[in-house]
PDB file of C-alpha atoms in Angstrom:
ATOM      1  CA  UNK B   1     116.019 126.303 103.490  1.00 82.00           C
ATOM      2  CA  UNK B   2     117.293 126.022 107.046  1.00 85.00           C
ATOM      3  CA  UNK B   3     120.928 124.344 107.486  1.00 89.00           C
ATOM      4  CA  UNK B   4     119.589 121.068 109.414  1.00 88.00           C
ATOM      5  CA  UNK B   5     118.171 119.934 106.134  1.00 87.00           C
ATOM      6  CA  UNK B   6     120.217 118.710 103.568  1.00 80.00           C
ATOM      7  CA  UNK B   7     120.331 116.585 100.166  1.00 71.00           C
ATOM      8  CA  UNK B   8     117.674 118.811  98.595  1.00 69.00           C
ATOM      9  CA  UNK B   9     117.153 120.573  95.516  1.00 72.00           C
ATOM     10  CA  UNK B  10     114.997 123.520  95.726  1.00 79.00           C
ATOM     11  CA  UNK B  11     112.652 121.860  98.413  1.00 84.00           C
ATOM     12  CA  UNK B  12     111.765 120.189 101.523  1.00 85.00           C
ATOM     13  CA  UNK B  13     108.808 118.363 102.526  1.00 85.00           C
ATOM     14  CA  UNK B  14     109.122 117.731 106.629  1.00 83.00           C
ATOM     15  CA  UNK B  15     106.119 114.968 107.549  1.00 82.00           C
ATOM     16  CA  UNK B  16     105.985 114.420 111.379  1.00 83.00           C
ATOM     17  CA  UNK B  17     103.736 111.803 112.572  1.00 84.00           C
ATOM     18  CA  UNK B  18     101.020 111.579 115.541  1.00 87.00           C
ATOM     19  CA  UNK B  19     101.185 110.178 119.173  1.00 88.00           C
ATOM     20  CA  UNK B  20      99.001 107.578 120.000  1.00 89.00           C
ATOM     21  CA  UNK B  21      96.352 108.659 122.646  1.00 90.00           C
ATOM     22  CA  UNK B  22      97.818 108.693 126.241  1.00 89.00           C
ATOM     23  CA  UNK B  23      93.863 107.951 127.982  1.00 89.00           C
ATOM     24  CA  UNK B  24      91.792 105.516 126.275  1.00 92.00           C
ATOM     25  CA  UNK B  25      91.128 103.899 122.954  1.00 94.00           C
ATOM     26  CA  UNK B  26      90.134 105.422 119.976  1.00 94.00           C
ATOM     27  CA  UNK B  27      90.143 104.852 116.201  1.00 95.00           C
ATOM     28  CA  UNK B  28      87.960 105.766 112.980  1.00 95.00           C
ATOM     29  CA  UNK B  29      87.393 104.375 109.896  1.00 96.00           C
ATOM     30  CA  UNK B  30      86.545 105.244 106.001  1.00 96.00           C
ATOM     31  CA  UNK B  31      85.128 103.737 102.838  1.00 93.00           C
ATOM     32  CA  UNK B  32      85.385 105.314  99.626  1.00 91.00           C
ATOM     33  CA  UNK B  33      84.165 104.399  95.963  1.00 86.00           C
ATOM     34  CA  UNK B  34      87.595 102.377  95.944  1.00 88.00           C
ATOM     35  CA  UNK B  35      89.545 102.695  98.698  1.00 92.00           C
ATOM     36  CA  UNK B  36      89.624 101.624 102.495  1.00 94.00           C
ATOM     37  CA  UNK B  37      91.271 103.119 105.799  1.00 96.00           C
ATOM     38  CA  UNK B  38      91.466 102.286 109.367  1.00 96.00           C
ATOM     39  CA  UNK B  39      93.036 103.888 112.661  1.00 96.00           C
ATOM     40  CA  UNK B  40      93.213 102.592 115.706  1.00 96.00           C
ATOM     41  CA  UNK B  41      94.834 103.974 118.938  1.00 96.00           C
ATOM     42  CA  UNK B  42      95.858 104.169 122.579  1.00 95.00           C
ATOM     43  CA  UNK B  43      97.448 103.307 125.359  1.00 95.00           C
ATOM     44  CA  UNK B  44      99.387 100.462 126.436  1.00 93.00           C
ATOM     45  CA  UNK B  45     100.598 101.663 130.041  1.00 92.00           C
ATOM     46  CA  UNK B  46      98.254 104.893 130.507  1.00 90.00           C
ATOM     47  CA  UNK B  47     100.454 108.306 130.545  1.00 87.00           C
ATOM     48  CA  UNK B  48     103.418 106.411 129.480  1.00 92.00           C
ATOM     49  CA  UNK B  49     103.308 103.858 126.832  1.00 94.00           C
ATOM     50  CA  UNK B  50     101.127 104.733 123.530  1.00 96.00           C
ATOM     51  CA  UNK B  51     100.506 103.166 120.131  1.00 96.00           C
ATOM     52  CA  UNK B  52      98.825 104.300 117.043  1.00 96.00           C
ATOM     53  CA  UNK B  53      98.464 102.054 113.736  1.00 96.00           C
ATOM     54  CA  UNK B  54      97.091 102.806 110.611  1.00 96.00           C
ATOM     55  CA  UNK B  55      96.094 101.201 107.430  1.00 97.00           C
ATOM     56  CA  UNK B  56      94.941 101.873 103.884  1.00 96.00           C
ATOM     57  CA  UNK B  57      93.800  99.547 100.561  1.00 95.00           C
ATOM     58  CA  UNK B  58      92.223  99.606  97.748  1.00 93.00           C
ATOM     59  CA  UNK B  59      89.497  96.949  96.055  1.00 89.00           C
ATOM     60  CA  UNK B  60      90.028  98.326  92.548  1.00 88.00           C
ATOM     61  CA  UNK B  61      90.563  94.618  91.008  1.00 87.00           C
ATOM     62  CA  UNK B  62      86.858  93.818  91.951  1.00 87.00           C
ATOM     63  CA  UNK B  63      85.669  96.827  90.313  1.00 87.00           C
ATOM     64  CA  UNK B  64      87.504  95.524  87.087  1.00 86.00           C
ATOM     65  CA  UNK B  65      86.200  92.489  87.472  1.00 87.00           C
ATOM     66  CA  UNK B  66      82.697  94.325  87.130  1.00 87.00           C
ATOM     67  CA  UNK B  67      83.538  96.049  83.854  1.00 88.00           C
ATOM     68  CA  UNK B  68      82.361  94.435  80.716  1.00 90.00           C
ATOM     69  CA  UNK B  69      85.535  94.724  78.962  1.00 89.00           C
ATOM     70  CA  UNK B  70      88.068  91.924  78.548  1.00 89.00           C
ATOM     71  CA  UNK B  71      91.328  93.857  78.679  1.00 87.00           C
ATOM     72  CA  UNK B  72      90.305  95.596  82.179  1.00 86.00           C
ATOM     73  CA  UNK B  73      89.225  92.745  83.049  1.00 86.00           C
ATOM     74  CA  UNK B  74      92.675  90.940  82.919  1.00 87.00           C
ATOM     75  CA  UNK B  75      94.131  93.842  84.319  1.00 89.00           C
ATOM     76  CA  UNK B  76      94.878  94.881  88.165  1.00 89.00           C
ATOM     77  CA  UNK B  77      95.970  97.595  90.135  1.00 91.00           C
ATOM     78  CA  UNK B  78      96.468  97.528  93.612  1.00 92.00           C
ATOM     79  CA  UNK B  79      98.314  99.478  96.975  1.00 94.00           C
ATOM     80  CA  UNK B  80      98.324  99.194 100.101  1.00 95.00           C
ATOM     81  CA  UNK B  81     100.338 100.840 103.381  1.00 95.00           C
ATOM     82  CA  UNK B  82     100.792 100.283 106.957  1.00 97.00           C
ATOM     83  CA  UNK B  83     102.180 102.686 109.481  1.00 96.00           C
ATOM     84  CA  UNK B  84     102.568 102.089 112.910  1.00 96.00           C
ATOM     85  CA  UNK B  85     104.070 104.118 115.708  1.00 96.00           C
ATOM     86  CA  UNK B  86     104.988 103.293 120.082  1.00 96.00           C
ATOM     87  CA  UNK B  87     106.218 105.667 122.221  1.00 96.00           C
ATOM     88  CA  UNK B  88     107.637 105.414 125.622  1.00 96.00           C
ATOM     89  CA  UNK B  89     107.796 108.541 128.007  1.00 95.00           C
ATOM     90  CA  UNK B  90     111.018 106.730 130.239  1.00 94.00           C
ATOM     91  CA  UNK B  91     111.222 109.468 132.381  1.00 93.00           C
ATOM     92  CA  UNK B  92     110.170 113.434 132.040  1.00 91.00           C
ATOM     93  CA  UNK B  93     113.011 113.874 130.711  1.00 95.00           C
ATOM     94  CA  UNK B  94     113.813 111.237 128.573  1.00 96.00           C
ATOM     95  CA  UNK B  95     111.249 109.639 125.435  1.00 96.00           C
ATOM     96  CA  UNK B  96     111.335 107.283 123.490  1.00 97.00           C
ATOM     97  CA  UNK B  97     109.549 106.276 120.098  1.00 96.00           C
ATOM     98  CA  UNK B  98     109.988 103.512 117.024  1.00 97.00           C
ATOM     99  CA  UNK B  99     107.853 104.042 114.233  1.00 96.00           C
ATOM    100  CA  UNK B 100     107.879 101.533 110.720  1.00 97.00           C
ATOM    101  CA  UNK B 101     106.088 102.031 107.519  1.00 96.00           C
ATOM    102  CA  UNK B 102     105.821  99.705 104.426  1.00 97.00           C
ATOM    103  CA  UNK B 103     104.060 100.599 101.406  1.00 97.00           C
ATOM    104  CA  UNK B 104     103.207  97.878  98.191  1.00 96.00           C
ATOM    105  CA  UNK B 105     101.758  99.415  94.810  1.00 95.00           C
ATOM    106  CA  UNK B 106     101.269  97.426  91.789  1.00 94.00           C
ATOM    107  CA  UNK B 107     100.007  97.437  87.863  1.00 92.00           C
ATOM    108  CA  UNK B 108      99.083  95.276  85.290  1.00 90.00           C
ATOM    109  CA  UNK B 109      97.232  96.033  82.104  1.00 89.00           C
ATOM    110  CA  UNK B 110      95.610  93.332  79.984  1.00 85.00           C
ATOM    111  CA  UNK B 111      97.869  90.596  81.672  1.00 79.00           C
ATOM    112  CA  UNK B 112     101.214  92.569  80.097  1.00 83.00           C
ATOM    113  CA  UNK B 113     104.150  93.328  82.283  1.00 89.00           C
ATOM    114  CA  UNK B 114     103.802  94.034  86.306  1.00 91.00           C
ATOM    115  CA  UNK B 115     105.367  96.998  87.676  1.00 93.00           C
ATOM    116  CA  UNK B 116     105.003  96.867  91.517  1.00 95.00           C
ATOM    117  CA  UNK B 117     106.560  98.841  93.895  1.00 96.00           C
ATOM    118  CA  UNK B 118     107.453  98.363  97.597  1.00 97.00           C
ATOM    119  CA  UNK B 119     108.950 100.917 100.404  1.00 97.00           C
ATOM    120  CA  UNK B 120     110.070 100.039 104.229  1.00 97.00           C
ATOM    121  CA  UNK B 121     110.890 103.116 106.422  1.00 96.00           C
ATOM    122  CA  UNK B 122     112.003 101.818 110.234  1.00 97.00           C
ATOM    123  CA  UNK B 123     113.043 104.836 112.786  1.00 97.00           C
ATOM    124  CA  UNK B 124     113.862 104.340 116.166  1.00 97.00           C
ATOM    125  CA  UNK B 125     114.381 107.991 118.538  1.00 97.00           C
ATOM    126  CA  UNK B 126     115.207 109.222 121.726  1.00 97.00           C
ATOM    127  CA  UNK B 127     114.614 112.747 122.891  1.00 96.00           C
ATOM    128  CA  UNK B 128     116.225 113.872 125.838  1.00 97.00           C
ATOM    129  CA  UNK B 129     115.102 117.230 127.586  1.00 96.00           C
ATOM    130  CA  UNK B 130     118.571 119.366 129.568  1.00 95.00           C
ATOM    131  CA  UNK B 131     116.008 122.013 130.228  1.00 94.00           C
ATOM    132  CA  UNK B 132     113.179 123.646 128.903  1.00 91.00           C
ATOM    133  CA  UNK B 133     115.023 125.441 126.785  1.00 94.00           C
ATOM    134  CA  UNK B 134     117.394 122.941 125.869  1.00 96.00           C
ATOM    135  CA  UNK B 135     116.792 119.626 124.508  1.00 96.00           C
ATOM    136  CA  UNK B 136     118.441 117.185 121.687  1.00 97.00           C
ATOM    137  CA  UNK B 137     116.975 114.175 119.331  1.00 97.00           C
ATOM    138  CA  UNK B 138     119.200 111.161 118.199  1.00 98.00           C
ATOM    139  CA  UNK B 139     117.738 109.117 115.816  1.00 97.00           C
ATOM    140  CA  UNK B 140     118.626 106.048 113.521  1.00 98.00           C
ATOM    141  CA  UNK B 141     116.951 105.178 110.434  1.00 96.00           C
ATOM    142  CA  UNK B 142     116.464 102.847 108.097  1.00 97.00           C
ATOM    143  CA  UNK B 143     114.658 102.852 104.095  1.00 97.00           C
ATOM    144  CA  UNK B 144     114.118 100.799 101.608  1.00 97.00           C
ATOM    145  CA  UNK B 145     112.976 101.305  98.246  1.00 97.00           C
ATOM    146  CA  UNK B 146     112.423  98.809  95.218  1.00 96.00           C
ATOM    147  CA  UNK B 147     111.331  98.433  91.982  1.00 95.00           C
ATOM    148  CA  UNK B 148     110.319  95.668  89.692  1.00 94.00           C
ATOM    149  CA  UNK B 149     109.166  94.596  86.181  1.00 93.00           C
ATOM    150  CA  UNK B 150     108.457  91.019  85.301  1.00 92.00           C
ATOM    151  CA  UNK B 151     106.318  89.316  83.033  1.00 90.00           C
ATOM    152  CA  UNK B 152     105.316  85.476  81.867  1.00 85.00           C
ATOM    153  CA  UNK B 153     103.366  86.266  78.896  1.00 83.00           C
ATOM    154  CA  UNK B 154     105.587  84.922  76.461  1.00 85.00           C
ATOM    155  CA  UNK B 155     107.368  82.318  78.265  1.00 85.00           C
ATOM    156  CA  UNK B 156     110.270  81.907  76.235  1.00 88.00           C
ATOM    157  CA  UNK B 157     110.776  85.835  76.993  1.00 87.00           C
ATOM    158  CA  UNK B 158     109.711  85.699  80.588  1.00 90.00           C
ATOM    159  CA  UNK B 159     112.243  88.019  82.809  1.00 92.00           C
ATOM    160  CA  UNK B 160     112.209  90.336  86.106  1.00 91.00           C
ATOM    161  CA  UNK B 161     114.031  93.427  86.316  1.00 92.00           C
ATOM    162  CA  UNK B 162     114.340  95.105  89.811  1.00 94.00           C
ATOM    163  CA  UNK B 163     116.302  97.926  91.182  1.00 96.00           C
ATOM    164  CA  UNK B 164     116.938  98.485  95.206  1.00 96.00           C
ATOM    165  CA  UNK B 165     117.793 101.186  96.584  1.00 96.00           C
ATOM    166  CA  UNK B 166     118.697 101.059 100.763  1.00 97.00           C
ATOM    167  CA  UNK B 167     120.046 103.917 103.060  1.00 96.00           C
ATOM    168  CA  UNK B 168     121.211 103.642 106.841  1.00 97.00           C
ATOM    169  CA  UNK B 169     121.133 106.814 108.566  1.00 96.00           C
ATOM    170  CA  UNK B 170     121.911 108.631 112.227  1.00 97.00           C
ATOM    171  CA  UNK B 171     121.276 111.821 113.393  1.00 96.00           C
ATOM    172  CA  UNK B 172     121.863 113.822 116.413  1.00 97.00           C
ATOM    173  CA  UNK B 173     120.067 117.268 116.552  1.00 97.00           C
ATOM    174  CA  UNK B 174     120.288 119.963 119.013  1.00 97.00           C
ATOM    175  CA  UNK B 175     117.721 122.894 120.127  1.00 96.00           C
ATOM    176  CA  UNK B 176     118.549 125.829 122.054  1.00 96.00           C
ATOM    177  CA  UNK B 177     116.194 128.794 122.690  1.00 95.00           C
ATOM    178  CA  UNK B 178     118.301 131.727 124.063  1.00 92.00           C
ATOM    179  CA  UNK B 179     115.928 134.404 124.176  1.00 90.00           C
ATOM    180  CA  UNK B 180     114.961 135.942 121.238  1.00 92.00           C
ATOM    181  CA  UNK B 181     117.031 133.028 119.073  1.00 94.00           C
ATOM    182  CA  UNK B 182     116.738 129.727 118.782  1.00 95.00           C
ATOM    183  CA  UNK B 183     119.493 127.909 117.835  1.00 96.00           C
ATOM    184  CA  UNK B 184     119.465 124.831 115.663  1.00 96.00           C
ATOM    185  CA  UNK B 185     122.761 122.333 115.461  1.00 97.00           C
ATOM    186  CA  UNK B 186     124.129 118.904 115.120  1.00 97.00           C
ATOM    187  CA  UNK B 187     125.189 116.313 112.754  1.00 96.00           C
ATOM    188  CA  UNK B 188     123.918 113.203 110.320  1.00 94.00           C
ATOM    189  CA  UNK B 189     125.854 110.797 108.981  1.00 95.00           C
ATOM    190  CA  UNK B 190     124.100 108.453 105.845  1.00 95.00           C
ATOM    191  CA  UNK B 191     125.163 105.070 104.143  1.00 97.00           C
ATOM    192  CA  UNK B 192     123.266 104.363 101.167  1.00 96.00           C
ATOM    193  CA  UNK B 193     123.267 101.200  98.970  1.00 96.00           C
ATOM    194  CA  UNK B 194     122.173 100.949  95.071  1.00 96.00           C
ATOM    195  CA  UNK B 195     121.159  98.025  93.391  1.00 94.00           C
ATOM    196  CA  UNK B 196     120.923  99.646  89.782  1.00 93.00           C
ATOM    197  CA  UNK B 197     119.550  96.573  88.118  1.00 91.00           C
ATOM    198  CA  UNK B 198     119.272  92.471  88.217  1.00 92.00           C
ATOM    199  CA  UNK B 199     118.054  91.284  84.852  1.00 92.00           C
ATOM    200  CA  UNK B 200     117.033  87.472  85.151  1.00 91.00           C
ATOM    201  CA  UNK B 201     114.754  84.946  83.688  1.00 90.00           C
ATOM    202  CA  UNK B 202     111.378  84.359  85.389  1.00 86.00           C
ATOM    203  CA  UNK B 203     110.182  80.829  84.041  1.00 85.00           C
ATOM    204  CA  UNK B 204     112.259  77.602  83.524  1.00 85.00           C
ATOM    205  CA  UNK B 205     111.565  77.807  79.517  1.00 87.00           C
ATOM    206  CA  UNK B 206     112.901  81.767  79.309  1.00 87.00           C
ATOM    207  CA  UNK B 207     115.576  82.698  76.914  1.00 89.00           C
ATOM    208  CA  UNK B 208     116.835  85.464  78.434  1.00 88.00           C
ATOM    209  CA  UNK B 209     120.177  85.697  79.576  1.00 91.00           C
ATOM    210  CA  UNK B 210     120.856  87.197  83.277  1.00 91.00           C
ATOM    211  CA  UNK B 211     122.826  90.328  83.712  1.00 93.00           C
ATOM    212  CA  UNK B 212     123.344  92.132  86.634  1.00 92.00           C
ATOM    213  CA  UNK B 213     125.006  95.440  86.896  1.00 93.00           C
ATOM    214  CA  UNK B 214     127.604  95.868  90.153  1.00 93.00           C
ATOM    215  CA  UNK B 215     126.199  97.295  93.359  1.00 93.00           C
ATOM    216  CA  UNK B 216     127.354 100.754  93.968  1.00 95.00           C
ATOM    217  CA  UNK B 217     127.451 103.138  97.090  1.00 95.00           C
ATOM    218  CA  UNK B 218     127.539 106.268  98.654  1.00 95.00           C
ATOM    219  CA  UNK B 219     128.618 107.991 101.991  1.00 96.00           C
ATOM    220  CA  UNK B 220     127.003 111.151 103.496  1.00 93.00           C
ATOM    221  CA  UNK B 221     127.732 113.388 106.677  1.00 95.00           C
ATOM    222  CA  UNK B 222     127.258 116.532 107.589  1.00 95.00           C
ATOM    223  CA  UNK B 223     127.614 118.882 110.447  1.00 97.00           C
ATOM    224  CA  UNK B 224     125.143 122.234 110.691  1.00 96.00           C
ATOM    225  CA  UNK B 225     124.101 125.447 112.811  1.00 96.00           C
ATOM    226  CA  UNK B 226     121.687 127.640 112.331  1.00 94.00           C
ATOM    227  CA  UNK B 227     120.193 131.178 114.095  1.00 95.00           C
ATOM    228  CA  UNK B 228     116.621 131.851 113.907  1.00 94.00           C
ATOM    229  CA  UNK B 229     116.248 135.427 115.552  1.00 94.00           C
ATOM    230  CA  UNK B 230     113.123 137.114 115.718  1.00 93.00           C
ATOM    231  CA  UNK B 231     113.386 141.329 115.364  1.00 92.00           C
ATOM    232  CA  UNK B 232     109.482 141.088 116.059  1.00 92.00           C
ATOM    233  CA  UNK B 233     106.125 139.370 116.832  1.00 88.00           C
ATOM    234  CA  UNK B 234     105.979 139.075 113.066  1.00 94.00           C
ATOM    235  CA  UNK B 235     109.005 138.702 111.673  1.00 95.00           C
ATOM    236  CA  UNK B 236     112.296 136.785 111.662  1.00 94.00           C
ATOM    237  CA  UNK B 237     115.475 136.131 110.343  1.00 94.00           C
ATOM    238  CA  UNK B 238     117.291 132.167 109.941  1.00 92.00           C
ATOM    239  CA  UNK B 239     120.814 132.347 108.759  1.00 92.00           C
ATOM    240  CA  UNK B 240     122.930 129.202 108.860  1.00 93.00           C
ATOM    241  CA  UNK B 241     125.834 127.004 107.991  1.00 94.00           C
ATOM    242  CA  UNK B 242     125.816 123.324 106.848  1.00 94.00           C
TER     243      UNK B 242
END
């Protein structure tokens, strides 16, 4: 695995997003059996300023609702996501792009417990071009992941537990292409904060005694380089530090 990623066990799985079209509007549009999704893009300032939004859901509880049997129909399960993306070309040499995403998924069988789920990425980067052979991205992120389980069935036993889990992070990478290498360096720095677990009751009547366990945290930086040198048309070698 190349030096500039870090954090990972034996894998990494590197998702880049689209521009938004830089001429006219666009979009398209899908139905399935039980799902939903819509794009829609273009541009703000022609050539310059783009956006591109997207959105999926699902309309699986009306589907239960069709289903002649009680328990599915007193259960639900749901998602939805947005992701939406602008980017600015400042200059020719200078571009810049915010991009968010929020995701919701929930669960519930036979009115028992609900298990939902929620997750918030926000990204904000610059890319400045030295040269065409040179150029550098700083970035600063923010994500958000969290994690609940309540119920009111029993209302004397009614409770919510939810765990959080939020990270801060900046970046400043470096490309260099030096004839037959390219070289990769730079540096990340990451805060991250953990909510391991808020126990509490979730109806006036509830017995259940709160608890919540002590926030923890974690700091993360790194500096890298790494050599990707090409012997042939077909084949090359990346060695690195990190």
């Amino acid at each position: 695995i190349p030096s500039r990623y870090g954090g990972r066990i034996s894998s990494v799985l590197d998702i880049g997003s689209k521009e938004g079209n830089r001429n006219e509007f666009a979009g398209n549009a899908g139905i399935s059996p039980i799902t939903t999704h819509l794009m829609v893009e273009g541009p703000i300032i022609k050539d310059t300023l783009t956006y591109v939004f997207t959105a999926r859901t699902t309309y699986s509880n009306y589907i239960f609702s069709l289903i002649h049997n009680p328990a599915l129909q007193n259960s639900s399960a749901t998602f939805y996501d947005l992701n939406a993306k602008i980017c600015y070309d400042i200059n020719r040499n200078n571009k810049l792009d915010f991009s968010a995403y929020f995701s919701h998924d929930s669960f519930q069988f036979n009115s028992d417990s609900l298990y939902s789920y929620n997750n918030s990425i926000y990204a904000l980067r610059w890319r400045h071009f030295f040269s065409s052979r040179f150029f550098s991205a700083v970035s600063i992120n923010n994500s958000s992941y969290k994690y609940d389980i309540s119920s009111q069935e029993i209302s004397t036993e009614a409770f919510n537990l939810s765990h959080k889990i939020n990270s801060t992070g900046f970046k400043a990478d470096f490309n260099w292409f030096q004839g037959k290498n390219e070289f990769n360096f730079g540096f990340d720095f990451t805060k991250c904060n953990v909510n391991p677990g808020d126990y509490i009751p979730n109806a006036d009547s509830s017995l259940v005694i709160a608890k919540t366990i002590e926030e923890e945290g974690a700091l993360e930086s790194a500096i890298y380089l790494d050599d990707r040198f090409s012997l042939t048309k077909f084949l090359s070698l990346n060695f690195g530090l990190r």
